[in-house]
Short mmCIF file of N, CA and C in Angstrom, two decimals:
data_model
loop_
_atom_site.label_atom_id
_atom_site.label_comp_id
_atom_site.label_asym_id
_atom_site.label_seq_id
_atom_site.Cartn_x
_atom_site.Cartn_y
_atom_site.Cartn_z
N MET A 1 98.40 92.74 108.86
CA MET A 1 99.46 93.23 107.99
C MET A 1 100.70 92.40 108.27
N SER A 2 101.20 91.66 107.30
CA SER A 2 102.34 90.79 107.55
C SER A 2 103.64 91.31 106.95
N GLU A 3 103.60 92.41 106.20
CA GLU A 3 104.83 93.00 105.69
C GLU A 3 105.63 93.56 106.85
N ILE A 4 106.94 93.66 106.67
CA ILE A 4 107.79 94.25 107.70
C ILE A 4 107.72 95.77 107.56
N GLU A 5 107.32 96.42 108.65
CA GLU A 5 107.25 97.87 108.71
C GLU A 5 108.30 98.37 109.68
N SER A 6 108.88 99.52 109.39
CA SER A 6 109.91 100.06 110.26
C SER A 6 109.47 101.41 110.82
N GLY A 7 110.16 101.82 111.86
CA GLY A 7 109.87 103.10 112.48
C GLY A 7 110.88 103.39 113.56
N GLY A 8 110.65 104.49 114.25
CA GLY A 8 111.56 104.86 115.32
C GLY A 8 111.25 106.24 115.85
N CYS A 9 112.14 106.70 116.67
CA CYS A 9 111.96 107.99 117.33
C CYS A 9 112.40 109.14 116.42
N GLN A 10 112.17 110.35 116.89
CA GLN A 10 112.49 111.53 116.11
C GLN A 10 113.99 111.70 115.90
N CYS A 11 114.80 111.38 116.89
CA CYS A 11 116.24 111.61 116.76
C CYS A 11 116.99 110.45 116.12
N GLY A 12 116.37 109.27 116.01
CA GLY A 12 117.01 108.12 115.39
C GLY A 12 117.77 107.22 116.34
N ALA A 13 117.76 107.51 117.64
CA ALA A 13 118.48 106.68 118.60
C ALA A 13 117.81 105.33 118.81
N VAL A 14 116.49 105.25 118.58
CA VAL A 14 115.74 104.00 118.73
C VAL A 14 114.99 103.73 117.43
N ARG A 15 115.18 102.54 116.88
CA ARG A 15 114.50 102.11 115.65
C ARG A 15 113.94 100.72 115.86
N PHE A 16 112.89 100.39 115.13
CA PHE A 16 112.29 99.06 115.23
C PHE A 16 111.82 98.58 113.86
N GLN A 17 111.61 97.27 113.78
CA GLN A 17 110.95 96.64 112.65
C GLN A 17 109.90 95.70 113.22
N ALA A 18 108.74 95.66 112.57
CA ALA A 18 107.65 94.82 113.07
C ALA A 18 106.85 94.26 111.91
N SER A 19 106.35 93.05 112.11
CA SER A 19 105.42 92.44 111.17
C SER A 19 104.30 91.82 111.99
N LYS A 20 103.30 91.28 111.31
CA LYS A 20 102.13 90.72 111.98
C LYS A 20 101.50 91.75 112.91
N LEU A 21 101.30 92.95 112.37
CA LEU A 21 100.67 94.02 113.12
C LEU A 21 99.16 93.84 113.10
N GLY A 22 98.52 94.27 114.17
CA GLY A 22 97.09 94.04 114.30
C GLY A 22 96.25 95.27 114.12
N ARG A 23 95.38 95.50 115.06
CA ARG A 23 94.34 96.54 114.98
C ARG A 23 94.88 97.92 115.38
N PRO A 24 94.79 98.90 114.48
CA PRO A 24 95.12 100.28 114.84
C PRO A 24 93.97 100.91 115.63
N SER A 25 94.31 101.72 116.63
CA SER A 25 93.29 102.34 117.45
C SER A 25 93.77 103.68 117.99
N ILE A 26 92.84 104.44 118.54
CA ILE A 26 93.21 105.61 119.33
C ILE A 26 92.63 105.42 120.72
N CYS A 27 93.35 105.90 121.71
CA CYS A 27 92.90 105.79 123.10
C CYS A 27 92.77 107.19 123.68
N HIS A 28 91.63 107.46 124.29
CA HIS A 28 91.33 108.77 124.86
C HIS A 28 91.64 108.87 126.35
N CYS A 29 92.21 107.85 126.98
CA CYS A 29 92.44 107.91 128.42
C CYS A 29 93.43 109.01 128.77
N ARG A 30 93.37 109.46 130.01
CA ARG A 30 94.23 110.56 130.44
C ARG A 30 95.70 110.18 130.39
N MET A 31 96.04 108.92 130.66
CA MET A 31 97.45 108.53 130.59
C MET A 31 97.98 108.63 129.16
N CYS A 32 97.18 108.26 128.16
CA CYS A 32 97.62 108.40 126.77
C CYS A 32 97.73 109.87 126.39
N GLN A 33 96.78 110.68 126.86
CA GLN A 33 96.88 112.12 126.59
C GLN A 33 98.18 112.68 127.15
N LYS A 34 98.52 112.28 128.36
CA LYS A 34 99.75 112.78 128.99
C LYS A 34 100.99 112.24 128.28
N GLN A 35 100.99 110.92 127.93
CA GLN A 35 102.17 110.34 127.29
C GLN A 35 102.49 111.06 125.98
N PHE A 36 101.46 111.33 125.19
CA PHE A 36 101.67 111.94 123.89
C PHE A 36 101.65 113.46 123.94
N GLY A 37 101.22 114.03 125.06
CA GLY A 37 101.08 115.48 125.13
C GLY A 37 100.08 115.96 124.10
N SER A 38 99.02 115.19 123.92
CA SER A 38 98.07 115.44 122.84
C SER A 38 96.66 115.06 123.28
N PHE A 39 95.75 115.02 122.32
CA PHE A 39 94.35 114.77 122.61
C PHE A 39 94.05 113.29 122.83
N PHE A 40 94.88 112.40 122.29
CA PHE A 40 94.73 110.96 122.43
C PHE A 40 96.03 110.31 122.01
N GLY A 41 96.16 109.01 122.28
CA GLY A 41 97.29 108.22 121.80
C GLY A 41 96.82 107.34 120.66
N ALA A 42 97.68 107.14 119.67
CA ALA A 42 97.34 106.29 118.52
C ALA A 42 98.31 105.11 118.48
N PHE A 43 97.77 103.89 118.49
CA PHE A 43 98.59 102.68 118.56
C PHE A 43 98.13 101.63 117.56
N VAL A 44 99.04 100.71 117.25
CA VAL A 44 98.69 99.50 116.52
C VAL A 44 99.25 98.33 117.31
N THR A 45 98.45 97.27 117.45
CA THR A 45 98.91 96.10 118.20
C THR A 45 100.03 95.41 117.43
N ALA A 46 100.98 94.88 118.18
CA ALA A 46 102.14 94.22 117.59
C ALA A 46 102.33 92.85 118.22
N ASP A 47 102.83 91.93 117.45
CA ASP A 47 103.18 90.60 117.93
C ASP A 47 104.62 90.67 118.43
N GLN A 48 104.84 90.48 119.73
CA GLN A 48 106.18 90.62 120.29
C GLN A 48 107.20 89.70 119.63
N ALA A 49 106.77 88.55 119.15
CA ALA A 49 107.69 87.63 118.48
C ALA A 49 108.13 88.17 117.13
N HIS A 50 107.41 89.16 116.61
CA HIS A 50 107.74 89.74 115.31
C HIS A 50 108.06 91.22 115.42
N LEU A 51 108.58 91.62 116.59
CA LEU A 51 109.02 92.99 116.85
C LEU A 51 110.49 92.96 117.23
N THR A 52 111.29 93.72 116.50
CA THR A 52 112.72 93.79 116.77
C THR A 52 113.13 95.24 116.92
N TRP A 53 113.82 95.52 118.02
CA TRP A 53 114.41 96.86 118.19
C TRP A 53 115.75 96.82 117.49
N THR A 54 115.87 97.50 116.36
CA THR A 54 117.06 97.39 115.50
C THR A 54 118.14 98.40 115.85
N ARG A 55 117.81 99.43 116.58
CA ARG A 55 118.81 100.38 117.09
C ARG A 55 118.31 100.89 118.43
N GLY A 56 119.08 100.67 119.46
CA GLY A 56 118.69 101.12 120.79
C GLY A 56 117.48 100.37 121.32
N GLN A 57 117.01 100.79 122.45
CA GLN A 57 115.83 100.22 123.11
C GLN A 57 115.05 101.37 123.72
N PRO A 58 113.74 101.26 123.79
CA PRO A 58 113.00 102.32 124.48
C PRO A 58 113.23 102.23 125.99
N MET A 59 113.24 103.38 126.63
CA MET A 59 113.18 103.43 128.09
C MET A 59 111.73 103.13 128.44
N LEU A 60 111.51 102.50 129.58
CA LEU A 60 110.16 102.15 129.99
C LEU A 60 109.79 102.92 131.25
N TYR A 61 108.61 103.51 131.21
CA TYR A 61 108.05 104.21 132.36
C TYR A 61 106.81 103.45 132.81
N ARG A 62 106.77 103.07 134.09
CA ARG A 62 105.61 102.36 134.63
C ARG A 62 104.54 103.40 134.96
N SER A 63 103.54 103.51 134.07
CA SER A 63 102.49 104.51 134.26
C SER A 63 101.36 104.01 135.15
N SER A 64 101.32 102.73 135.42
CA SER A 64 100.33 102.14 136.32
C SER A 64 100.85 100.78 136.78
N ALA A 65 100.10 100.13 137.64
CA ALA A 65 100.51 98.81 138.13
C ALA A 65 100.55 97.76 137.02
N LYS A 66 99.84 98.01 135.91
CA LYS A 66 99.75 97.01 134.85
C LYS A 66 100.39 97.43 133.53
N VAL A 67 100.82 98.68 133.41
CA VAL A 67 101.25 99.20 132.11
C VAL A 67 102.61 99.89 132.20
N LYS A 68 103.42 99.66 131.17
CA LYS A 68 104.67 100.41 130.98
C LYS A 68 104.58 101.09 129.62
N ARG A 69 105.14 102.28 129.54
CA ARG A 69 105.12 103.05 128.29
C ARG A 69 106.55 103.29 127.85
N GLY A 70 106.84 102.95 126.59
CA GLY A 70 108.19 103.09 126.06
C GLY A 70 108.37 104.42 125.34
N PHE A 71 109.57 104.98 125.48
CA PHE A 71 109.89 106.25 124.85
C PHE A 71 111.39 106.32 124.62
N CYS A 72 111.83 107.22 123.74
CA CYS A 72 113.25 107.42 123.52
C CYS A 72 113.81 108.28 124.65
N ALA A 73 114.86 107.80 125.31
CA ALA A 73 115.47 108.54 126.41
C ALA A 73 116.18 109.80 125.92
N LYS A 74 116.54 109.85 124.65
CA LYS A 74 117.28 111.00 124.13
C LYS A 74 116.34 112.13 123.68
N CYS A 75 115.28 111.80 122.92
CA CYS A 75 114.41 112.87 122.37
C CYS A 75 113.01 112.86 122.94
N GLY A 76 112.62 111.80 123.67
CA GLY A 76 111.31 111.76 124.31
C GLY A 76 110.17 111.22 123.47
N THR A 77 110.42 110.81 122.23
CA THR A 77 109.35 110.31 121.37
C THR A 77 108.63 109.13 122.01
N PRO A 78 107.28 109.18 122.13
CA PRO A 78 106.53 108.02 122.60
C PRO A 78 106.63 106.90 121.56
N LEU A 79 106.89 105.67 122.01
CA LEU A 79 107.10 104.56 121.08
C LEU A 79 106.20 103.36 121.32
N SER A 80 105.92 103.03 122.59
CA SER A 80 105.23 101.76 122.83
C SER A 80 104.40 101.80 124.09
N TYR A 81 103.49 100.83 124.15
CA TYR A 81 102.57 100.64 125.27
C TYR A 81 102.62 99.15 125.59
N HIS A 82 103.16 98.80 126.76
CA HIS A 82 103.34 97.40 127.16
C HIS A 82 102.31 97.08 128.24
N HIS A 83 101.48 96.09 128.00
CA HIS A 83 100.43 95.70 128.94
C HIS A 83 100.46 94.18 129.10
N PRO A 84 99.72 93.64 130.05
CA PRO A 84 99.79 92.19 130.31
C PRO A 84 99.51 91.31 129.10
N ASN A 85 98.73 91.79 128.13
CA ASN A 85 98.40 90.96 126.97
C ASN A 85 99.29 91.21 125.77
N GLY A 86 100.29 92.09 125.88
CA GLY A 86 101.18 92.32 124.75
C GLY A 86 101.72 93.72 124.67
N VAL A 87 101.98 94.14 123.45
CA VAL A 87 102.60 95.45 123.20
C VAL A 87 101.88 96.12 122.04
N GLU A 88 101.83 97.43 122.09
CA GLU A 88 101.31 98.23 120.99
C GLU A 88 102.35 99.28 120.66
N LEU A 89 102.43 99.64 119.39
CA LEU A 89 103.41 100.63 118.92
C LEU A 89 102.70 101.91 118.51
N ALA A 90 103.34 103.03 118.79
CA ALA A 90 102.77 104.33 118.43
C ALA A 90 102.71 104.47 116.91
N ILE A 91 101.53 104.75 116.40
CA ILE A 91 101.36 104.86 114.94
C ILE A 91 102.26 105.96 114.37
N GLY A 92 102.35 107.08 115.06
CA GLY A 92 103.17 108.19 114.55
C GLY A 92 104.65 107.90 114.49
N ALA A 93 105.11 106.85 115.17
CA ALA A 93 106.52 106.49 115.15
C ALA A 93 106.90 105.66 113.92
N PHE A 94 105.91 105.14 113.21
CA PHE A 94 106.20 104.35 112.01
C PHE A 94 106.69 105.26 110.87
N ASP A 95 107.51 104.71 109.99
CA ASP A 95 107.98 105.46 108.82
C ASP A 95 106.84 105.78 107.87
N HIS A 96 105.81 104.95 107.88
CA HIS A 96 104.63 105.17 107.03
C HIS A 96 103.36 105.08 107.88
N PRO A 97 103.11 106.11 108.71
CA PRO A 97 101.94 106.06 109.58
C PRO A 97 100.62 106.06 108.80
N GLU A 98 100.66 106.48 107.56
CA GLU A 98 99.43 106.50 106.75
C GLU A 98 98.86 105.10 106.51
N LEU A 99 99.66 104.07 106.77
CA LEU A 99 99.20 102.69 106.59
C LEU A 99 98.28 102.21 107.72
N PHE A 100 98.19 102.99 108.80
CA PHE A 100 97.53 102.51 110.01
C PHE A 100 96.35 103.40 110.41
N GLU A 101 95.33 103.42 109.59
CA GLU A 101 94.13 104.18 109.93
C GLU A 101 93.45 103.53 111.14
N PRO A 102 93.24 104.28 112.22
CA PRO A 102 92.60 103.69 113.39
C PRO A 102 91.23 103.10 113.05
N GLN A 103 90.97 101.92 113.62
CA GLN A 103 89.72 101.20 113.37
C GLN A 103 88.75 101.33 114.53
N ILE A 104 89.27 101.58 115.73
CA ILE A 104 88.41 101.74 116.91
C ILE A 104 88.94 102.85 117.80
N GLN A 105 88.07 103.32 118.70
CA GLN A 105 88.44 104.28 119.74
C GLN A 105 88.27 103.60 121.09
N VAL A 106 89.31 103.64 121.89
CA VAL A 106 89.29 103.04 123.22
C VAL A 106 89.09 104.15 124.25
N ASN A 107 88.39 103.86 125.31
CA ASN A 107 88.09 104.84 126.36
C ASN A 107 87.40 106.08 125.80
N HIS A 108 86.48 105.82 124.89
CA HIS A 108 85.75 106.90 124.21
C HIS A 108 85.07 107.84 125.21
N HIS A 109 84.59 107.31 126.31
CA HIS A 109 83.91 108.13 127.32
C HIS A 109 84.86 109.09 128.03
N LYS A 110 86.17 108.91 127.86
CA LYS A 110 87.17 109.79 128.48
C LYS A 110 87.67 110.89 127.52
N ARG A 111 87.14 110.91 126.31
CA ARG A 111 87.63 111.88 125.31
C ARG A 111 87.39 113.31 125.79
N LEU A 112 88.18 114.22 125.28
CA LEU A 112 88.00 115.64 125.58
C LEU A 112 86.65 116.09 125.03
N PRO A 113 85.96 116.99 125.71
CA PRO A 113 84.57 117.30 125.34
C PRO A 113 84.41 117.90 123.95
N TRP A 114 85.43 118.47 123.37
CA TRP A 114 85.32 119.13 122.06
C TRP A 114 85.91 118.31 120.92
N ILE A 115 86.40 117.13 121.22
CA ILE A 115 87.11 116.34 120.20
C ILE A 115 86.21 115.98 119.01
N ASP A 116 84.92 115.76 119.24
CA ASP A 116 84.03 115.38 118.15
C ASP A 116 83.86 116.49 117.11
N HIS A 117 84.20 117.72 117.47
CA HIS A 117 84.04 118.87 116.57
C HIS A 117 85.37 119.43 116.09
N LEU A 118 86.46 118.78 116.44
CA LEU A 118 87.80 119.31 116.15
C LEU A 118 88.02 119.62 114.67
N PHE A 119 87.63 118.71 113.80
CA PHE A 119 87.95 118.89 112.38
C PHE A 119 86.91 119.72 111.62
N GLU A 120 85.99 120.31 112.36
CA GLU A 120 85.08 121.29 111.78
C GLU A 120 85.71 122.69 111.81
N LYS A 121 86.81 122.83 112.54
CA LYS A 121 87.48 124.12 112.66
C LYS A 121 88.12 124.49 111.33
N PRO A 122 88.20 125.80 111.03
CA PRO A 122 88.80 126.21 109.75
C PRO A 122 90.30 125.94 109.71
N ALA A 123 90.78 125.61 108.54
CA ALA A 123 92.22 125.46 108.33
C ALA A 123 92.81 126.85 108.17
N TYR A 124 94.01 127.05 108.68
CA TYR A 124 94.64 128.37 108.61
C TYR A 124 96.02 128.26 107.99
N SER A 125 96.33 129.19 107.16
CA SER A 125 97.66 129.30 106.57
C SER A 125 97.88 130.76 106.21
N SER A 126 99.12 131.14 106.10
CA SER A 126 99.47 132.49 105.67
C SER A 126 100.80 132.42 104.94
N PRO A 127 101.09 133.38 104.07
CA PRO A 127 102.39 133.38 103.39
C PRO A 127 103.55 133.41 104.38
N GLU A 128 103.40 134.15 105.47
CA GLU A 128 104.47 134.22 106.47
C GLU A 128 104.68 132.87 107.14
N MET A 129 103.59 132.21 107.48
CA MET A 129 103.70 130.90 108.12
C MET A 129 104.32 129.89 107.15
N GLU A 130 103.88 129.89 105.92
CA GLU A 130 104.44 128.97 104.92
C GLU A 130 105.93 129.23 104.71
N ALA A 131 106.33 130.50 104.66
CA ALA A 131 107.75 130.85 104.50
C ALA A 131 108.56 130.37 105.70
N PHE A 132 108.01 130.54 106.90
CA PHE A 132 108.71 130.08 108.10
C PHE A 132 108.94 128.57 108.04
N PHE A 133 107.89 127.80 107.76
CA PHE A 133 108.03 126.34 107.72
C PHE A 133 108.96 125.90 106.59
N ALA A 134 108.95 126.59 105.48
CA ALA A 134 109.85 126.26 104.37
C ALA A 134 111.31 126.53 104.74
N SER A 135 111.55 127.43 105.68
CA SER A 135 112.92 127.79 106.05
C SER A 135 113.53 126.86 107.09
N ILE A 136 112.75 125.94 107.64
CA ILE A 136 113.23 125.07 108.71
C ILE A 136 114.12 123.97 108.14
N GLU A 137 115.29 123.82 108.73
CA GLU A 137 116.18 122.71 108.39
C GLU A 137 115.98 121.63 109.45
N SER A 138 115.42 120.51 109.08
CA SER A 138 115.09 119.45 110.03
C SER A 138 116.31 118.61 110.37
N PHE A 139 116.46 118.32 111.66
CA PHE A 139 117.50 117.40 112.13
C PHE A 139 116.88 116.04 112.47
N GLN A 140 115.60 115.87 112.13
CA GLN A 140 114.88 114.65 112.43
C GLN A 140 115.41 113.49 111.59
N HIS A 141 115.41 112.30 112.18
CA HIS A 141 115.80 111.10 111.46
C HIS A 141 114.86 110.91 110.27
N PRO A 142 115.36 110.51 109.11
CA PRO A 142 114.47 110.30 107.95
C PRO A 142 113.55 109.11 108.17
N ASP A 143 112.48 109.06 107.41
CA ASP A 143 111.50 107.98 107.53
C ASP A 143 111.93 106.74 106.76
N HIS A 144 113.10 106.22 107.11
CA HIS A 144 113.60 104.95 106.59
C HIS A 144 114.80 104.55 107.44
N ASP A 145 115.15 103.27 107.39
CA ASP A 145 116.30 102.80 108.16
C ASP A 145 117.59 103.37 107.58
N THR A 146 118.53 103.64 108.46
CA THR A 146 119.86 104.12 108.07
C THR A 146 120.90 103.25 108.75
N ALA A 147 122.06 103.12 108.13
CA ALA A 147 123.13 102.32 108.72
C ALA A 147 123.63 102.95 110.02
N GLU A 148 123.66 104.26 110.07
CA GLU A 148 124.06 104.97 111.28
C GLU A 148 123.32 106.30 111.33
N TRP A 149 123.21 106.84 112.52
CA TRP A 149 122.57 108.14 112.70
C TRP A 149 123.05 108.73 114.00
N PRO A 150 123.40 109.98 114.03
CA PRO A 150 123.39 110.92 112.91
C PRO A 150 124.53 110.62 111.94
N PRO A 151 124.46 111.19 110.74
CA PRO A 151 125.57 110.99 109.79
C PRO A 151 126.88 111.39 110.44
N GLU A 152 127.96 110.70 110.06
CA GLU A 152 129.25 110.91 110.68
C GLU A 152 129.69 112.37 110.70
N ASP A 153 129.42 113.13 109.64
CA ASP A 153 129.88 114.52 109.59
C ASP A 153 129.05 115.44 110.48
N ASP A 154 127.93 114.95 111.08
CA ASP A 154 127.10 115.78 111.96
C ASP A 154 127.40 115.50 113.44
N GLN A 155 128.26 114.55 113.75
CA GLN A 155 128.46 114.16 115.16
C GLN A 155 129.36 115.09 115.90
#
């Protein structure tokens, strides 16, 4: 993918633009589970020469002797995975994550034992739950670049 794609953290303190993105994947290792607080981590490979942090920089946490993981110091959003061969960006941090369908699973043997059956579970909704979610006023950064954030009248 050679188009310029943008993304960033939930609060808007860190934003990036990237092109020449590579293979999207999910990783089942325990470190990715812990970093994302989820069942796996989802990443797309990035060319460092075509990655620009346009607002702020991720904080880096050394999760092992060979890997650093980037995140927003203000809101905690996972952003990047830095390893000896390059960098990968969190798919969920992109403004359009739907563009990055994972193509492979890494560390498949480390997956949670029930993950293969996860999407067989019934979907649940209720009028009360829908009303609650409809009533939420989001303070999240919008899914596009902004000249400044938060807006001046919210600071």
